[in-house]
């Protein structure tokens, strides 16, 4: 595998991707490590049916917009597709599946949900050809068997400039019995991955997903430090994107946990305020995936533009 150099020329399959770009974050890891659960948690609205982002699919590239889902082949030709029919896709001929939705986090970055790294039914080329296009990776590794040799051997070939904008996320933290066990695993993994990631932390994705509006459960899940590190990472990448940051400036506002912006119009108006060119990490919000709060008018100080971690 040769992943050591950034792509000199953009591959043909990117010809439909035009204009200034957002930071691109790939979600990677072994089969069933929690990548798609994380994608849904980050995006917040479960834009894709579960089976669409399950195994044996090519990378699913999710970005801000309202266009139809499309299969993008290796030459960059796009075929609109029904998300429900994606099981029949040819992974050899497909570069990625493009999905767009208008969720707040996608104003900050594109998210690429990758297939598992050692899926016996899928050639590694399927994710290897997309990986060099990512600016950073969130590597998911189940805490119960964290950081296996197979993961380490893939990661050691990932370019340094990607590694330094990447996070190691130990998922399934809830499967470890005690806090002592969690600390022990995290300590071991940190010593084994020293300098290979910008930061590493443990999370229970299912707990974070189910936290709804309960800040205590959200905090217990480990999601809070992850969100902070994630936003710091996005900020660093945005700073380094040479062709001008396409990002909407975000404003730091103190807010209560329930103060969610669900209304796109009000969200956009605040997002356009001139507040400098950095995105500032702010307090994450747990939000129900089943019942979205009704949009309600709020004074500007109460608005929150945090990623929707439902
Ligand atoms: N208990 C627990 N279960 C989790 C956690 N994260 C993910 N899961 C479960 O693990 C299973 C696999 O999760 P996915 O998100 O589909 O994993 P994936 O990495 O996308 O899997 P592939 O795409 O098939 O490689 C699902 O049943 C999730 O609910 C976690 O933090 N705790
Ligand atoms: Mg998946």
XYZ file of C-alpha atoms and ligand atoms in Angstrom:
343
model
C 0.000 0.000 0.000
C 1.346 3.386 -0.939
C -0.314 6.116 1.011
C 2.731 8.167 1.799
C 2.306 11.102 -0.516
C -0.541 13.538 -0.879
C -2.293 13.251 -4.240
C -0.507 15.394 -6.842
C -3.440 15.533 -9.214
C -6.963 15.095 -8.125
C -8.304 11.754 -9.272
C -10.828 11.629 -12.097
C -13.634 10.704 -9.759
C -13.406 14.106 -8.100
C -14.220 16.033 -11.258
C -17.775 16.725 -10.018
C -16.482 18.216 -6.770
C -16.060 21.908 -7.500
C -15.255 25.088 -5.666
C -13.619 25.688 -2.329
C -13.820 22.725 -0.096
C -14.475 21.942 3.523
C -12.201 19.806 5.686
C -12.766 16.123 4.974
C -12.926 13.699 7.838
C -12.885 9.956 7.168
C -14.346 7.532 9.693
C -12.229 4.395 9.701
C -11.620 1.225 11.648
C -12.293 -2.489 11.614
C -15.595 -4.084 10.747
C -18.327 -3.163 13.236
C -16.138 -0.738 15.163
C -18.907 1.862 15.283
C -18.093 4.054 12.263
C -21.640 4.352 11.009
C -23.040 4.792 14.490
C -20.592 7.645 14.895
C -21.571 9.109 11.518
C -25.217 9.147 12.526
C -24.380 10.613 15.904
C -22.357 13.406 14.355
C -24.794 14.233 11.595
C -27.737 14.016 13.916
C -30.602 13.291 11.607
C -29.863 9.736 10.485
C -30.006 10.846 6.872
C -29.288 7.366 5.633
C -31.095 4.120 6.237
C -28.949 1.961 8.499
C -28.218 -0.635 5.846
C -26.891 2.089 3.555
C -23.986 2.763 5.815
C -23.483 -0.817 6.873
C -20.669 -3.018 5.684
C -19.825 -3.907 2.059
C -20.564 -0.479 0.733
C -17.941 1.756 -0.790
C -17.123 4.961 1.068
C -20.178 7.135 1.680
C -19.206 10.794 1.266
C -21.627 13.010 3.124
C -21.619 16.745 2.552
C -23.812 19.792 3.014
C -26.443 20.230 0.348
C -29.767 19.093 -0.953
C -28.803 17.243 -4.138
C -29.882 13.684 -4.762
C -27.758 10.756 -3.656
C -25.449 9.584 -6.424
C -23.070 6.784 -7.215
C -19.776 8.282 -8.417
C -17.718 5.901 -10.522
C -13.946 5.890 -10.939
C -14.149 8.273 -13.901
C -16.291 10.722 -11.978
C -19.537 9.883 -13.737
C -22.491 10.282 -11.448
C -25.619 8.186 -11.419
C -28.435 9.334 -9.163
C -29.482 6.496 -6.951
C -32.090 5.442 -4.472
C -30.482 4.946 -1.108
C -32.532 1.813 -0.569
C -31.044 0.144 -3.674
C -27.429 0.602 -2.687
C -26.912 -3.005 -1.654
C -26.482 -3.865 -5.319
C -23.622 -1.510 -5.923
C -20.355 -2.673 -7.506
C -17.548 -1.720 -5.156
C -14.903 -2.303 -7.856
C -16.319 0.344 -10.174
C -17.545 2.832 -7.613
C -15.365 5.523 -6.088
C -17.902 6.620 -3.527
C -21.542 7.258 -2.856
C -22.334 10.927 -2.566
C -24.986 11.892 -0.064
C -26.026 15.421 0.787
C -28.081 16.764 3.617
C -28.491 20.059 5.371
C -27.216 19.397 8.829
C -25.185 21.876 10.806
C -22.043 19.804 11.218
C -21.791 19.485 7.444
C -21.297 23.222 7.173
C -17.998 22.590 8.943
C -16.724 19.447 7.282
C -17.479 16.588 4.932
C -17.733 13.193 6.582
C -16.658 10.050 4.745
C -17.977 6.828 6.233
C -15.472 4.180 5.147
C -15.951 0.432 4.925
C -14.125 -1.713 7.496
C -10.396 -2.027 6.817
C -10.244 -5.804 6.840
C -13.516 -6.796 5.329
C -12.706 -10.072 3.518
C -15.380 -9.283 0.931
C -13.952 -5.968 -0.138
C -10.618 -5.043 -1.705
C -8.669 -2.567 0.373
C -8.364 -0.389 -2.763
C -11.978 0.623 -2.175
C -10.968 2.733 0.825
C -7.286 3.225 -0.055
C -8.105 5.359 -3.077
C -10.264 7.689 -0.990
C -8.058 7.937 2.081
C -5.437 10.304 0.568
C -8.232 12.798 -0.061
C -9.068 13.009 3.621
C -7.557 15.718 5.783
C -8.034 13.743 8.955
C -9.417 10.476 10.256
C -11.454 9.453 13.252
C -10.263 5.929 13.833
C -12.831 3.814 15.692
C -11.493 0.889 17.704
C -13.675 -1.119 20.098
C -12.429 -0.630 23.666
C -12.886 -4.318 24.393
C -10.136 -5.241 21.920
C -8.587 -1.913 21.266
C -5.851 -1.240 18.777
C -5.198 -4.605 17.227
C -2.137 -5.381 15.164
C -4.217 -5.208 11.971
C -5.181 -1.640 12.806
C -1.640 -0.631 13.693
C -0.269 -1.999 10.446
C -2.732 -0.005 8.354
C -2.229 3.147 10.369
C 1.559 3.101 10.126
C 1.194 3.562 6.358
C -1.090 6.546 6.602
C 0.632 9.818 5.712
C 1.898 11.890 8.594
C -0.089 14.950 7.539
C -3.283 12.921 7.947
C -2.167 11.301 11.201
C -1.568 14.632 12.836
C -5.149 15.673 12.162
C -6.614 12.403 13.370
C -8.285 11.138 16.513
C -8.354 7.642 17.967
C -11.787 6.917 19.384
C -12.167 3.842 21.574
C -15.803 2.906 21.135
C -17.919 0.580 23.276
C -16.571 2.103 26.462
C -19.790 0.876 28.091
C -18.669 -2.728 27.543
C -15.816 -2.343 30.002
C -16.963 -3.126 33.493
C -15.332 -0.469 35.625
C -13.813 2.965 35.428
C -10.536 1.348 36.417
C -10.696 -0.921 33.355
C -11.478 2.021 31.127
C -8.498 3.962 32.462
C -6.245 0.934 32.042
C -7.227 0.334 28.423
C -6.898 3.998 27.534
C -3.462 4.170 29.153
C -2.236 1.105 27.255
C -3.569 2.308 23.927
C -2.136 5.775 24.426
C 1.292 4.311 25.106
C 1.057 2.127 21.982
C -0.112 4.950 19.730
C 1.994 7.746 21.103
C 2.409 10.478 18.460
C 0.294 8.574 15.941
C -2.859 10.565 16.678
C -3.550 14.125 17.752
C -5.583 12.767 20.661
C -7.272 9.603 21.849
C -10.297 9.107 24.037
C -12.973 6.601 24.962
C -16.681 6.864 24.273
C -19.878 4.902 24.446
C -21.524 5.750 21.151
C -24.778 4.094 22.111
C -24.930 5.997 25.398
C -24.175 9.278 23.639
C -26.823 8.462 21.048
C -29.405 7.780 23.718
C -28.472 10.710 25.960
C -31.247 12.832 24.481
C -31.313 16.050 26.475
C -29.651 14.660 29.585
C -26.260 16.390 29.969
C -25.196 13.929 32.704
C -25.574 10.894 30.442
C -23.939 12.776 27.593
C -20.972 13.555 29.811
C -20.797 10.022 31.186
C -20.683 8.687 27.612
C -17.368 10.427 27.029
C -18.789 12.415 24.112
C -17.898 15.819 25.474
C -14.076 15.582 25.250
C -14.438 13.942 21.875
C -16.510 16.814 20.483
C -14.015 19.338 21.813
C -11.086 17.532 20.202
C -13.033 17.051 16.998
C -13.798 20.745 16.662
C -10.204 21.651 17.483
C -9.107 19.309 14.720
C -11.510 20.845 12.215
C -10.221 24.290 13.129
C -6.627 23.246 12.541
C -7.465 21.708 9.181
C -9.480 24.733 8.100
C -6.476 26.901 8.878
C -4.363 24.788 6.583
C -6.628 24.529 3.599
C -4.761 26.675 1.173
C -7.423 27.622 -1.306
C -9.320 29.766 1.139
C -11.548 28.562 3.900
C -15.055 27.884 2.637
C -16.331 27.617 6.163
C -19.054 29.684 7.605
C -17.646 31.572 10.565
C -19.134 30.242 13.757
C -19.656 32.272 16.856
C -18.971 31.285 20.414
C -22.108 31.749 22.419
C -22.837 30.661 25.932
C -25.967 28.595 25.953
C -28.046 26.161 27.893
C -28.079 22.513 26.821
C -31.594 22.684 25.402
C -30.861 25.690 23.241
C -30.697 23.987 19.877
C -30.987 25.633 16.552
C -33.321 23.558 14.471
C -34.455 26.375 12.284
C -32.227 26.609 9.267
C -32.993 30.234 8.516
C -32.069 31.489 11.962
C -29.083 29.174 12.031
C -27.799 30.505 8.750
C -28.164 34.107 9.770
C -26.001 33.600 12.833
C -23.538 31.453 10.937
C -22.909 34.292 8.544
C -22.014 36.787 11.204
C -18.539 38.159 10.957
C -16.821 36.589 13.909
C -13.387 35.807 12.539
C -12.342 32.868 10.437
C -12.190 30.147 13.057
C -14.756 27.707 14.268
C -14.752 27.725 18.019
C -15.412 24.553 20.001
C -18.438 24.871 22.142
C -20.459 22.735 24.428
C -22.008 19.729 22.704
C -25.670 19.112 23.016
C -27.397 15.793 23.484
C -30.547 15.706 21.451
C -33.320 13.228 21.007
C -33.152 11.277 17.752
C -36.830 10.473 18.085
C -38.374 13.807 18.935
C -36.793 16.968 17.706
C -37.635 20.014 19.741
C -39.997 22.367 18.011
C -38.115 25.371 16.681
C -38.716 28.276 18.950
C -37.737 31.897 18.640
C -34.817 32.703 20.866
C -32.697 35.689 21.651
C -29.412 35.478 19.829
C -27.396 34.784 22.980
C -29.307 31.520 23.412
C -28.563 30.138 19.993
C -26.276 27.179 19.710
C -24.670 25.986 16.545
C -22.967 22.944 17.965
C -22.854 19.797 15.895
C -26.006 17.816 16.415
C -24.982 14.734 18.283
C -28.363 13.124 18.578
N -22.597 -1.149 23.306
C -22.125 -0.424 22.273
N -22.424 -0.792 21.003
C -21.941 -0.035 19.987
C -21.144 1.114 20.214
N -20.811 1.628 19.018
C -21.409 0.859 18.094
N -22.092 -0.145 18.671
C -22.870 -1.181 17.987
O -21.994 -1.920 17.163
C -22.693 -2.361 15.997
C -21.887 -2.007 14.757
O -21.866 -0.602 14.657
P -21.666 0.125 13.244
O -21.754 1.566 13.518
O -22.571 -0.454 12.216
O -20.179 -0.299 12.923
P -19.353 0.006 11.583
O -17.968 0.264 11.990
O -20.036 1.032 10.774
O -19.459 -1.394 10.867
P -19.142 -1.751 9.319
O -19.560 -0.610 8.451
O -19.970 -2.968 9.101
O -17.683 -2.026 9.253
C -24.069 -1.720 16.051
O -24.986 -2.677 16.509
C -23.910 -0.598 17.057
O -25.093 -0.304 17.765
C -20.840 1.473 21.583
O -20.137 2.473 21.870
N -21.360 0.663 22.552
Mg -20.601 1.059 8.734
